[in-house]
Coordinates of C-alpha atoms in Angstrom, one line a residue:
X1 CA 106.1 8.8 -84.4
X2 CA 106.1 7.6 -87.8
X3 CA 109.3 5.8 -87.6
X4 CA 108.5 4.3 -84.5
X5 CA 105.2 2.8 -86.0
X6 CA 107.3 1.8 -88.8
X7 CA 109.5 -0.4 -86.2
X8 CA 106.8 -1.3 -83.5
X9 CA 104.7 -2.3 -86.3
X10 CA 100.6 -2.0 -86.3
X11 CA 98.4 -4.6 -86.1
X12 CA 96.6 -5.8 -89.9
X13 CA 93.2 -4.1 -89.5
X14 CA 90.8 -4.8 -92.7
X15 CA 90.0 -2.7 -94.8
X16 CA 85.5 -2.4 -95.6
X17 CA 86.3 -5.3 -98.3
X18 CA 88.5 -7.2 -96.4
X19 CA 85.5 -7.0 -93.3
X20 CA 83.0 -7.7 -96.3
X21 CA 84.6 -10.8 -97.5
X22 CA 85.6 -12.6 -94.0
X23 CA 81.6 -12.0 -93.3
X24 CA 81.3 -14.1 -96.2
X25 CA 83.5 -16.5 -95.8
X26 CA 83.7 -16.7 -92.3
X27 CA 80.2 -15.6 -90.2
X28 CA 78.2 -15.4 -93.7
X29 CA 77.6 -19.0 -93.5
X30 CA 75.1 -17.7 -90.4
X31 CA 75.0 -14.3 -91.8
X32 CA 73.2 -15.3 -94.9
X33 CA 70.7 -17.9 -94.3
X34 CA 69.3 -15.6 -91.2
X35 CA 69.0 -12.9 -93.5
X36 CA 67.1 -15.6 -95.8
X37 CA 65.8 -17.1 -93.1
X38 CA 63.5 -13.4 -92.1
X39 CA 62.1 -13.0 -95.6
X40 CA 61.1 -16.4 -95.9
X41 CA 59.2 -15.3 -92.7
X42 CA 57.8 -12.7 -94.0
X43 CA 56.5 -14.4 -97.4
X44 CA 55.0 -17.3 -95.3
X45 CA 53.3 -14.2 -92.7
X46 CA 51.9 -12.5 -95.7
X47 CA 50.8 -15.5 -97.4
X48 CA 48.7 -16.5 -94.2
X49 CA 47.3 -13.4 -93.7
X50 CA 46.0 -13.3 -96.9
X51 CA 45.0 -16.7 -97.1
X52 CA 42.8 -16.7 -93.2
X53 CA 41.5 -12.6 -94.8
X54 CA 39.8 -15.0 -97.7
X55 CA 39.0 -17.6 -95.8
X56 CA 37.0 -15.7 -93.1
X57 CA 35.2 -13.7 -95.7
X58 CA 34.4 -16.5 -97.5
X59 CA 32.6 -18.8 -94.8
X60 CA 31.4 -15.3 -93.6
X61 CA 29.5 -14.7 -97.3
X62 CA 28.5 -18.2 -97.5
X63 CA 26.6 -18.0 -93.7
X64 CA 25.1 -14.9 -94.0
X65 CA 25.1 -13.7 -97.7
X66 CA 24.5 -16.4 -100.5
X67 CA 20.7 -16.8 -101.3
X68 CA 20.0 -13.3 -100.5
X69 CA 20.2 -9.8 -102.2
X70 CA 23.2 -8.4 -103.0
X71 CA 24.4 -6.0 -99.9
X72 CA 24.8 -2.3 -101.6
X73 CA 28.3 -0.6 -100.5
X74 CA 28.5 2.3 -103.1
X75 CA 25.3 2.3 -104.5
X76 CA 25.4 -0.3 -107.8
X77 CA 28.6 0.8 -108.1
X78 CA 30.2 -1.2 -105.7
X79 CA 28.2 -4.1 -104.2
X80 CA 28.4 -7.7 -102.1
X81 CA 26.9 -10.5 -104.0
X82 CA 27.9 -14.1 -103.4
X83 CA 28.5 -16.6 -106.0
X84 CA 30.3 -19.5 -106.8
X85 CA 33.0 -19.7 -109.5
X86 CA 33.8 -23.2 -111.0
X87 CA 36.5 -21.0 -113.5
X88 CA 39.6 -19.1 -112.8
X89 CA 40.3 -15.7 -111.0
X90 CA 37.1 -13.4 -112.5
X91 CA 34.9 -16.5 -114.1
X92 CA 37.5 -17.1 -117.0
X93 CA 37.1 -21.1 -118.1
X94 CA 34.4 -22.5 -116.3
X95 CA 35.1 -25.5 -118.2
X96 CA 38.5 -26.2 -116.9
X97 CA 38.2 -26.3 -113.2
X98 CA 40.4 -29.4 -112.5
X99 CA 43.3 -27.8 -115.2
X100 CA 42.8 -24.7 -112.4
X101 CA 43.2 -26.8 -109.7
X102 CA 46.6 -28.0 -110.7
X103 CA 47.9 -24.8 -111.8
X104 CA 47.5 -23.5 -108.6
X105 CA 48.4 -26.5 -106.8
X106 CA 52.0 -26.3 -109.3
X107 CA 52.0 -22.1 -107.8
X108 CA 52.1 -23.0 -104.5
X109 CA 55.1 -26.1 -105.0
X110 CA 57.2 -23.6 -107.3
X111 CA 56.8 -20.6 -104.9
X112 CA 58.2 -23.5 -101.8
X113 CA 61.3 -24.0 -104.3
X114 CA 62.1 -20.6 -104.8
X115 CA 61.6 -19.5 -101.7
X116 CA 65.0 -20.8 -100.6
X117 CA 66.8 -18.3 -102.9
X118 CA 64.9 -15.7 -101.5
X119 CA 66.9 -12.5 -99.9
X120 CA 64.7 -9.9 -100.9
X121 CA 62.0 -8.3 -98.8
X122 CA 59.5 -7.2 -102.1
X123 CA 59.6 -10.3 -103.6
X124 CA 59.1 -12.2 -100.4
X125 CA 55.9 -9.8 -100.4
X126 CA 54.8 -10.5 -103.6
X127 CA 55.3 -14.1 -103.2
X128 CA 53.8 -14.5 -100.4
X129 CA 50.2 -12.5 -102.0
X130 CA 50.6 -15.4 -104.9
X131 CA 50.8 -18.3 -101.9
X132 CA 48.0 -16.9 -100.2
X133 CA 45.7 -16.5 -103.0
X134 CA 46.6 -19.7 -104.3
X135 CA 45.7 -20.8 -101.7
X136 CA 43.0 -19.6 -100.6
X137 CA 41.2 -20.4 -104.3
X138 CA 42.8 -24.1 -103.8
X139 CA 41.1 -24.4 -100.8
X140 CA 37.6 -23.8 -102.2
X141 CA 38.5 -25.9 -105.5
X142 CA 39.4 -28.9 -103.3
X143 CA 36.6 -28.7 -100.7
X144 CA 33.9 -26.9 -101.8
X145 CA 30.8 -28.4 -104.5
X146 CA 30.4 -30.4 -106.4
X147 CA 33.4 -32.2 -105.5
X148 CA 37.1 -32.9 -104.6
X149 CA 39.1 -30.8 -107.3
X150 CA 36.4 -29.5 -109.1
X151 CA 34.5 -27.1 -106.2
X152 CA 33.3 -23.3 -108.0
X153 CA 35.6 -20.9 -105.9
X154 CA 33.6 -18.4 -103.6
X155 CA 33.5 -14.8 -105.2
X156 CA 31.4 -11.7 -103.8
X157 CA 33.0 -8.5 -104.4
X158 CA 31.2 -6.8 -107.4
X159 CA 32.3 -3.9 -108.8
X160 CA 30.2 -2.2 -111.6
X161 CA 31.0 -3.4 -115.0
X162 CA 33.4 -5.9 -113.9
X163 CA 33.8 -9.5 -113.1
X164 CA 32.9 -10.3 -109.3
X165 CA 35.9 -11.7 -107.3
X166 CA 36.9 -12.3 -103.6
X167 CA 40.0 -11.6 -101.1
X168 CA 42.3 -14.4 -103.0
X169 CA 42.2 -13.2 -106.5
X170 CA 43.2 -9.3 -105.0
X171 CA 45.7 -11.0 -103.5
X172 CA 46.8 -13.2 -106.4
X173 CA 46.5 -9.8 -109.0
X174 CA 48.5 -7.3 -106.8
X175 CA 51.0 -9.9 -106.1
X176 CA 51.3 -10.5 -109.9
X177 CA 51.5 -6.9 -110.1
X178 CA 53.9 -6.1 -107.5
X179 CA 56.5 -9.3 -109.3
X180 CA 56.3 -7.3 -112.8
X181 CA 57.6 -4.0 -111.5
X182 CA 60.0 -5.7 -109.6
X183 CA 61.4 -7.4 -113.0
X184 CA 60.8 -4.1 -114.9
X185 CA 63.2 -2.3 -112.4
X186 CA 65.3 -5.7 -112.2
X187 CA 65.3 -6.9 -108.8
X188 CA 65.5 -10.6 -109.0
X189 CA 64.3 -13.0 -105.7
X190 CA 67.7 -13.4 -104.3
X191 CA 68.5 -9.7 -103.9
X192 CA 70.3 -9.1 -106.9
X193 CA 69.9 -5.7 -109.2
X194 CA 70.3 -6.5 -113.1
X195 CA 70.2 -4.5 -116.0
X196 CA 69.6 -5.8 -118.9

């Protein structure tokens, strides 16, 4: 049986590399950008989720909560009180609002430009809490009082002891958080594992 192999001859069939590479070469040119292509997706769902969350809380605290008492949800521990923020996320600078503005205005173009490098699902997560947040705060800084680029950002959650912030900074914090233990464990954007 051998021998007659040996004469007849097989046909090549690749080995897992050989399949590996000619997806690559050959099929990875629509292999790859679709598998882009789905967590770019998924960044730009997350980051609109997050951004219409803050958006409908906000205009709901600004109809039916600013002006009045705070709203009690654990006692004083944990309570609803609308204000506006002319600073960054949790009232820090009130005195640079416009500086604010374009960071977060410079977020939202750099997350754009990376997201074309972007093959992995956690950071397309991650980035897309930081979009939505930015945007979200962006929003309120370009439309809101007292004026284009310099409105105060709505706020209203209010923990005890703590700054009051809304849906946007959350979002904008555990995306931060969620990109940090992705670079401690050394998962970059496009999919890659380093260790340094």
């Amino acid at each position: 049986m051998a021998e007659a192999e040996r004469i007849i001859g097989t046909p090549d069939i690749p080995d897992a590399e050989g399949t590996e590479g000619d997806e690559a070469e050959g099929r990875g040119g629509e292999a790859a950008p679709s598998r882009g292509a789905r967590k770019i997706k998924v960044l730009f769902a997350v980051a609109v989720f997050a951004y219409i969350a803050d958006l409908i809380s906000k205009m709901i605290v600004v109809a039916k909560l600013e002006h009045h008492e705070p709203i009690e949800l654990i006692g004083e521990w944990l309570q609803l009180s609308a204000i506006r923020n002319p600073g960054a996320a949790f009232g820090i600078g009130e005195a640079f609002t416009i500086i604010f503005t374009f960071i977060a205005a410079t977020v939202i173009v750099v997350i754009a430009r990376l997201a074309r490098k972007l093959y992995s699902l956690p950071w397309a997560i991650a980035l897309g809490l930081l979009l939505g947040g930015a945007l979200g705060n962006l929003t309120d800084r370009i439309f809101r009082a007292p004026g284009a680029f310099q409105g105060a950002v709505v706020d209203f959650i209010a923990p005890a002891h703590f700054a009051v912030f809304n849906l946007a900074d959350s979002a904008i914090v555990c995306g931060g958080i969620l990109i940090v233990v992705l670079s401690f464990k050394g998962l970059d954007p496009d999919g890659t594992v380093h260790k340094d």
